């Protein structure tokens, strides 16, 4: 019996040792499998290509002063001059080069301001509006009319012109007087007032210049300005000019006056050459615009 007990005692420890070894082998195999899975995941991350719309971030630079042109030259690929063999063998990162600084875009008539331009710079760049020089003289103004039309939104009192002028529906202005439409004529005389439809400038003269440019929207396409008179008026500025479009023309004037409202008031009159008998009314408008009291 003692011999049997000793035999069992000697056999038991090795059995427990083998069980422990088996357990450790299982743990080691589990760790090896986990490491293999992690390595495979890393490999997948490295090998998989990026999405088509992803781009490599480059150096951050200040934006250009103006947007580049959208013309044909701007749309041409920078790789157009490269030989087929060199472009085929090079990678995208090797063929792309930093773009040259964009040239400033000159604002054109009828478009919004290019970034970095002020309203006055856009005016000076407009070929329809010549520079207003000291050669443009003042005009003699007649006595103001006693008959007036009141524009309370603009804070102005303006002349009520005699026949053949007549009051007409004001929209989109606040007051409007018109001449009869001529048979077969596309344009006719018009005298309107409204709050200033453009941004006010520091000087009344500059504001009047922008207002005159704005009035080209109410003349036939292709109209261009020639200055006839320029002078200050009480609390504002007066400009008189000829508007030419093709073989025809109109005489026009703008008067910008601070009527004490949130924006200055604008009086604008234009008379085509087909109604030239009423050109003298332009001077009556110029002399008769005043602050509503």
CSV table of C-alpha atoms in Angstrom, one decimal:
chain,number,residue,atom,x,y,z
A,1,UNK,CA,0.0,0.0,0.0
A,2,UNK,CA,2.8,2.3,0.8
A,3,UNK,CA,4.4,1.6,-2.5
A,4,UNK,CA,1.2,2.4,-4.4
A,5,UNK,CA,0.8,5.7,-2.4
A,6,UNK,CA,4.3,6.7,-3.3
A,7,UNK,CA,3.7,5.9,-6.9
A,8,UNK,CA,0.6,8.1,-7.0
A,9,UNK,CA,2.5,10.9,-5.3
A,10,UNK,CA,5.3,10.8,-7.8
A,11,UNK,CA,2.9,10.7,-10.8
A,12,UNK,CA,0.6,13.6,-9.8
A,13,UNK,CA,3.0,16.5,-10.1
A,14,UNK,CA,4.1,15.8,-13.7
A,15,UNK,CA,0.4,15.5,-14.6
A,16,UNK,CA,-0.3,19.0,-13.2
A,17,UNK,CA,2.7,20.3,-15.0
A,18,UNK,CA,1.5,19.0,-18.3
A,19,UNK,CA,-1.9,20.6,-17.8
A,20,UNK,CA,-0.2,23.9,-17.1
A,21,UNK,CA,2.0,23.6,-20.2
A,22,UNK,CA,-1.1,22.9,-22.3
A,23,UNK,CA,-2.8,26.0,-20.8
A,24,UNK,CA,0.2,28.2,-21.5
A,25,UNK,CA,0.3,26.9,-25.1
A,26,UNK,CA,-3.3,28.0,-25.6
A,27,UNK,CA,-2.6,31.5,-24.2
A,28,UNK,CA,0.5,31.8,-26.5
A,29,UNK,CA,-1.5,30.7,-29.5
A,30,UNK,CA,-4.3,33.2,-28.7
A,31,UNK,CA,-1.7,36.1,-28.4
A,32,UNK,CA,-0.2,35.0,-31.7
A,33,UNK,CA,-3.6,35.0,-33.4
A,34,UNK,CA,-4.4,38.5,-32.0
A,35,UNK,CA,-1.0,39.9,-33.2
A,36,UNK,CA,-1.6,38.4,-36.7
A,37,UNK,CA,-5.1,40.0,-36.9
A,38,UNK,CA,-3.7,43.4,-35.8
A,39,UNK,CA,-0.9,43.2,-38.4
A,40,UNK,CA,-3.4,42.3,-41.1
A,41,UNK,CA,-5.6,45.3,-40.2
A,42,UNK,CA,-2.5,47.6,-40.4
A,43,UNK,CA,-1.7,46.1,-43.8
A,44,UNK,CA,-5.2,46.7,-45.0
A,45,UNK,CA,-5.1,50.4,-43.9
A,46,UNK,CA,-1.8,50.9,-45.7
A,47,UNK,CA,-2.7,49.1,-48.9
A,48,UNK,CA,-6.3,50.4,-49.5
A,49,UNK,CA,-6.4,53.4,-51.8
A,50,UNK,CA,-7.9,56.7,-50.8
A,51,UNK,CA,-11.4,57.7,-51.9
A,52,UNK,CA,-11.6,59.4,-55.4
A,53,UNK,CA,-12.5,62.8,-54.0
A,54,UNK,CA,-9.8,63.0,-51.3
A,55,UNK,CA,-6.9,65.3,-51.9
A,56,UNK,CA,-3.6,65.6,-50.2
A,57,UNK,CA,-3.5,68.7,-48.0
A,58,UNK,CA,-0.9,71.3,-49.1
A,59,UNK,CA,0.5,74.4,-47.5
A,60,UNK,CA,-2.1,76.9,-46.4
A,61,UNK,CA,-1.6,80.3,-48.1
A,62,UNK,CA,-3.5,83.6,-48.1
A,63,UNK,CA,-6.3,83.7,-50.7
A,64,UNK,CA,-5.7,85.7,-53.8
A,65,UNK,CA,-7.1,89.3,-54.0
A,66,UNK,CA,-9.5,88.3,-56.9
A,67,UNK,CA,-10.9,85.1,-58.2
A,68,UNK,CA,-9.1,83.7,-61.3
A,69,UNK,CA,-10.8,84.0,-64.6
A,70,UNK,CA,-13.1,81.3,-65.8
A,71,UNK,CA,-12.2,81.7,-69.4
A,72,UNK,CA,-10.6,79.1,-71.7
A,73,UNK,CA,-7.1,79.9,-70.6
A,74,UNK,CA,-7.9,79.4,-67.0
A,75,UNK,CA,-9.5,76.0,-67.7
A,76,UNK,CA,-6.5,74.6,-69.6
A,77,UNK,CA,-4.6,71.9,-67.7
A,78,UNK,CA,-1.2,72.8,-66.3
A,79,UNK,CA,0.0,69.5,-67.7
A,80,UNK,CA,-1.0,70.2,-71.3
A,81,UNK,CA,2.6,71.1,-72.4
A,82,UNK,CA,4.1,67.9,-70.8
A,83,UNK,CA,5.1,65.0,-73.1
A,84,UNK,CA,2.9,61.9,-72.9
A,85,UNK,CA,5.7,59.7,-71.7
A,86,UNK,CA,6.7,62.0,-68.8
A,87,UNK,CA,3.1,62.6,-67.7
A,88,UNK,CA,2.3,58.9,-67.8
A,89,UNK,CA,5.2,57.8,-65.7
A,90,UNK,CA,5.1,60.5,-63.1
A,91,UNK,CA,2.8,60.3,-60.1
A,92,UNK,CA,0.2,63.1,-59.3
A,93,UNK,CA,2.4,64.5,-56.5
A,94,UNK,CA,5.3,64.9,-58.9
A,95,UNK,CA,3.3,66.6,-61.7
A,96,UNK,CA,1.4,69.1,-59.7
A,97,UNK,CA,3.1,72.3,-59.0
A,98,UNK,CA,2.0,75.3,-56.9
A,99,UNK,CA,-0.3,77.6,-58.9
A,100,UNK,CA,1.0,81.1,-59.7
A,101,UNK,CA,-0.7,84.0,-57.9
A,102,UNK,CA,-4.0,84.9,-59.6
A,103,UNK,CA,-4.0,88.2,-61.5
A,104,UNK,CA,-6.6,90.8,-60.4
A,105,UNK,CA,-9.8,90.7,-62.3
A,106,UNK,CA,-11.1,94.0,-63.7
A,107,UNK,CA,-14.7,94.4,-62.9
A,108,UNK,CA,-17.0,94.7,-66.0
A,109,UNK,CA,-20.3,96.4,-66.4
A,110,UNK,CA,-23.3,94.6,-65.1
A,111,UNK,CA,-21.3,92.2,-62.8
A,112,UNK,CA,-20.8,92.2,-59.1
A,113,UNK,CA,-17.7,93.7,-57.6
A,114,UNK,CA,-14.5,91.6,-57.9
A,115,UNK,CA,-13.0,90.8,-54.5
A,116,UNK,CA,-10.8,93.6,-53.3
A,117,UNK,CA,-12.4,96.3,-55.4
A,118,UNK,CA,-14.3,99.3,-54.0
A,119,UNK,CA,-17.4,100.7,-55.7
A,120,UNK,CA,-15.3,103.7,-56.9
A,121,UNK,CA,-12.6,101.5,-58.4
A,122,UNK,CA,-15.3,99.5,-60.3
A,123,UNK,CA,-16.7,102.9,-61.5
A,124,UNK,CA,-13.3,103.9,-62.9
A,125,UNK,CA,-12.9,100.5,-64.6
A,126,UNK,CA,-16.2,100.9,-66.4
A,127,UNK,CA,-15.6,102.0,-70.0
A,128,UNK,CA,-19.1,103.4,-70.3
A,129,UNK,CA,-18.3,106.2,-67.7
A,130,UNK,CA,-15.5,108.6,-68.5
A,131,UNK,CA,-13.4,110.3,-65.8
A,132,UNK,CA,-15.0,113.5,-64.5
A,133,UNK,CA,-12.3,116.2,-65.0
A,134,UNK,CA,-12.0,119.9,-64.2
A,135,UNK,CA,-12.8,120.6,-67.8
A,136,UNK,CA,-16.5,119.8,-67.1
A,137,UNK,CA,-18.0,123.2,-66.2
A,138,UNK,CA,-21.0,124.3,-64.2
A,139,UNK,CA,-24.3,125.2,-65.8
A,140,UNK,CA,-26.6,128.2,-65.2
A,141,UNK,CA,-29.7,127.2,-63.4
A,142,UNK,CA,-33.1,128.9,-63.8
A,143,UNK,CA,-35.2,130.0,-60.9
A,144,UNK,CA,-36.8,127.0,-59.1
A,145,UNK,CA,-40.4,126.1,-59.8
A,146,UNK,CA,-43.1,126.8,-57.3
A,147,UNK,CA,-45.1,123.8,-58.2
A,148,UNK,CA,-43.6,120.8,-56.5
A,149,UNK,CA,-44.2,117.1,-56.0
A,150,UNK,CA,-43.4,115.8,-52.5
A,151,UNK,CA,-41.5,112.6,-52.0
A,152,UNK,CA,-41.7,111.9,-48.3
A,153,UNK,CA,-39.7,108.7,-48.5
A,154,UNK,CA,-36.7,110.5,-49.9
A,155,UNK,CA,-37.2,113.7,-48.0
A,156,UNK,CA,-37.3,115.8,-51.3
A,157,UNK,CA,-39.5,118.3,-53.0
A,158,UNK,CA,-39.1,118.3,-56.7
A,159,UNK,CA,-40.6,120.3,-59.6
A,160,UNK,CA,-43.9,119.3,-61.0
A,161,UNK,CA,-43.3,119.7,-64.7
A,162,UNK,CA,-45.8,121.3,-67.0
A,163,UNK,CA,-47.5,119.6,-69.9
A,164,UNK,CA,-46.8,117.5,-71.9
A,165,UNK,CA,-45.4,115.9,-68.7
A,166,UNK,CA,-47.9,113.9,-66.7
A,167,UNK,CA,-47.8,112.0,-63.4
A,168,UNK,CA,-47.5,108.2,-63.9
A,169,UNK,CA,-47.5,105.1,-61.6
A,170,UNK,CA,-44.4,105.5,-59.5
A,171,UNK,CA,-43.3,101.8,-59.0
A,172,UNK,CA,-40.5,100.9,-58.6
A,173,UNK,CA,-39.7,104.5,-57.8
A,174,UNK,CA,-41.5,106.7,-55.3
A,175,UNK,CA,-42.6,109.5,-57.7
A,176,UNK,CA,-42.6,109.5,-61.5
A,177,UNK,CA,-43.5,111.9,-64.3
A,178,UNK,CA,-43.3,110.9,-68.0
A,179,UNK,CA,-43.6,112.4,-71.5
A,180,UNK,CA,-46.1,110.9,-73.9
A,181,UNK,CA,-44.8,107.8,-75.7
A,182,UNK,CA,-44.0,108.5,-79.4
A,183,UNK,CA,-45.4,106.3,-82.0
A,184,UNK,CA,-42.9,103.6,-82.8
A,185,UNK,CA,-40.5,105.0,-80.1
A,186,UNK,CA,-38.8,102.6,-77.7
A,187,UNK,CA,-37.9,105.3,-75.2
A,188,UNK,CA,-39.5,108.4,-73.8
A,189,UNK,CA,-38.8,111.2,-71.3
A,190,UNK,CA,-38.9,110.2,-67.6
A,191,UNK,CA,-38.4,112.1,-64.3
A,192,UNK,CA,-38.3,110.0,-61.1
A,193,UNK,CA,-37.3,110.2,-57.5
A,194,UNK,CA,-36.4,107.5,-54.9
A,195,UNK,CA,-34.1,106.8,-51.9
A,196,UNK,CA,-30.6,106.4,-53.2
A,197,UNK,CA,-30.5,102.9,-54.8
A,198,UNK,CA,-26.7,102.5,-54.5
A,199,UNK,CA,-24.2,102.7,-51.7
A,200,UNK,CA,-23.5,106.2,-50.4
A,201,UNK,CA,-19.9,107.4,-50.6
A,202,UNK,CA,-18.0,109.8,-48.4
A,203,UNK,CA,-18.4,112.7,-50.8
A,204,UNK,CA,-21.7,113.8,-52.6
A,205,UNK,CA,-19.8,114.0,-55.8
A,206,UNK,CA,-18.7,110.4,-55.7
A,207,UNK,CA,-22.2,109.3,-54.8
A,208,UNK,CA,-23.6,111.3,-57.7
A,209,UNK,CA,-21.1,109.6,-60.1
A,210,UNK,CA,-22.2,106.1,-58.9
A,211,UNK,CA,-25.8,107.2,-59.3
A,212,UNK,CA,-25.2,108.3,-62.9
A,213,UNK,CA,-23.7,105.0,-63.7
A,214,UNK,CA,-26.7,103.2,-62.1
A,215,UNK,CA,-29.0,105.2,-64.4
A,216,UNK,CA,-27.5,103.4,-67.4
A,217,UNK,CA,-29.8,100.5,-66.4
A,218,UNK,CA,-32.7,102.7,-67.6
A,219,UNK,CA,-31.2,103.5,-71.0
A,220,UNK,CA,-30.9,101.3,-74.1
A,221,UNK,CA,-28.2,98.6,-74.2
A,222,UNK,CA,-24.7,99.9,-75.1
A,223,UNK,CA,-25.3,103.4,-73.6
A,224,UNK,CA,-22.2,105.5,-72.7
A,225,UNK,CA,-21.9,108.8,-70.8
A,226,UNK,CA,-20.4,112.1,-71.8
A,227,UNK,CA,-20.3,114.7,-69.0
A,228,UNK,CA,-21.9,118.1,-69.6
A,229,UNK,CA,-22.0,119.7,-66.2
A,230,UNK,CA,-21.0,119.0,-62.6
A,231,UNK,CA,-21.5,121.2,-59.6
A,232,UNK,CA,-22.5,121.2,-55.9
A,233,UNK,CA,-26.0,122.0,-54.8
A,234,UNK,CA,-27.4,122.6,-51.4
A,235,UNK,CA,-26.8,119.4,-49.4
A,236,UNK,CA,-25.8,117.4,-52.4
A,237,UNK,CA,-24.4,117.3,-56.0
A,238,UNK,CA,-25.7,117.7,-59.5
A,239,UNK,CA,-24.4,115.9,-62.7
A,240,UNK,CA,-25.7,116.6,-66.2
A,241,UNK,CA,-24.7,114.3,-69.1
A,242,UNK,CA,-25.4,113.0,-72.5
A,243,UNK,CA,-26.1,109.3,-73.0
A,244,UNK,CA,-25.3,107.9,-76.4
A,245,UNK,CA,-26.5,104.5,-77.7
A,246,UNK,CA,-26.0,103.8,-81.3
A,247,UNK,CA,-27.1,106.7,-83.5
A,248,UNK,CA,-29.4,108.1,-80.9
A,249,UNK,CA,-28.9,109.9,-77.6
A,250,UNK,CA,-30.6,111.3,-74.5
A,251,UNK,CA,-29.8,114.2,-72.2
A,252,UNK,CA,-30.0,113.3,-68.5
A,253,UNK,CA,-29.2,114.5,-65.0
A,254,UNK,CA,-29.0,113.2,-61.5
A,255,UNK,CA,-29.3,115.2,-58.3
A,256,UNK,CA,-28.3,113.6,-55.0
A,257,UNK,CA,-29.5,115.5,-52.0
A,258,UNK,CA,-29.4,114.6,-48.2
A,259,UNK,CA,-33.1,115.0,-47.3
A,260,UNK,CA,-32.6,114.0,-43.7
A,261,UNK,CA,-33.7,110.4,-44.2
A,262,UNK,CA,-31.7,107.2,-43.6
A,263,UNK,CA,-30.4,107.5,-47.2
A,264,UNK,CA,-30.0,110.5,-49.4
A,265,UNK,CA,-32.6,111.1,-52.0
A,266,UNK,CA,-32.1,110.7,-55.8
A,267,UNK,CA,-33.8,112.7,-58.6
A,268,UNK,CA,-33.1,111.4,-62.1
A,269,UNK,CA,-34.4,112.8,-65.4
A,270,UNK,CA,-33.8,111.6,-68.9
A,271,UNK,CA,-35.1,112.9,-72.2
A,272,UNK,CA,-34.4,111.3,-75.6
A,273,UNK,CA,-33.4,113.3,-78.7
A,274,UNK,CA,-36.7,112.5,-80.3
A,275,UNK,CA,-38.3,114.7,-77.6
A,276,UNK,CA,-35.5,117.3,-77.5
A,277,UNK,CA,-38.0,120.2,-77.1
A,278,UNK,CA,-38.2,119.2,-73.5
A,279,UNK,CA,-34.4,119.2,-72.9
A,280,UNK,CA,-34.8,122.6,-71.2
A,281,UNK,CA,-36.8,120.8,-68.5
A,282,UNK,CA,-33.6,119.1,-67.4
A,283,UNK,CA,-32.3,122.5,-66.1
A,284,UNK,CA,-35.7,123.0,-64.3
A,285,UNK,CA,-35.3,119.7,-62.5
A,286,UNK,CA,-31.7,120.5,-61.6
A,287,UNK,CA,-32.6,123.9,-60.1
A,288,UNK,CA,-35.8,122.7,-58.4
A,289,UNK,CA,-34.7,119.7,-56.2
A,290,UNK,CA,-34.6,120.7,-52.6
A,291,UNK,CA,-35.1,119.3,-49.1
A,292,UNK,CA,-38.7,118.8,-48.1
A,293,UNK,CA,-39.5,121.4,-45.4
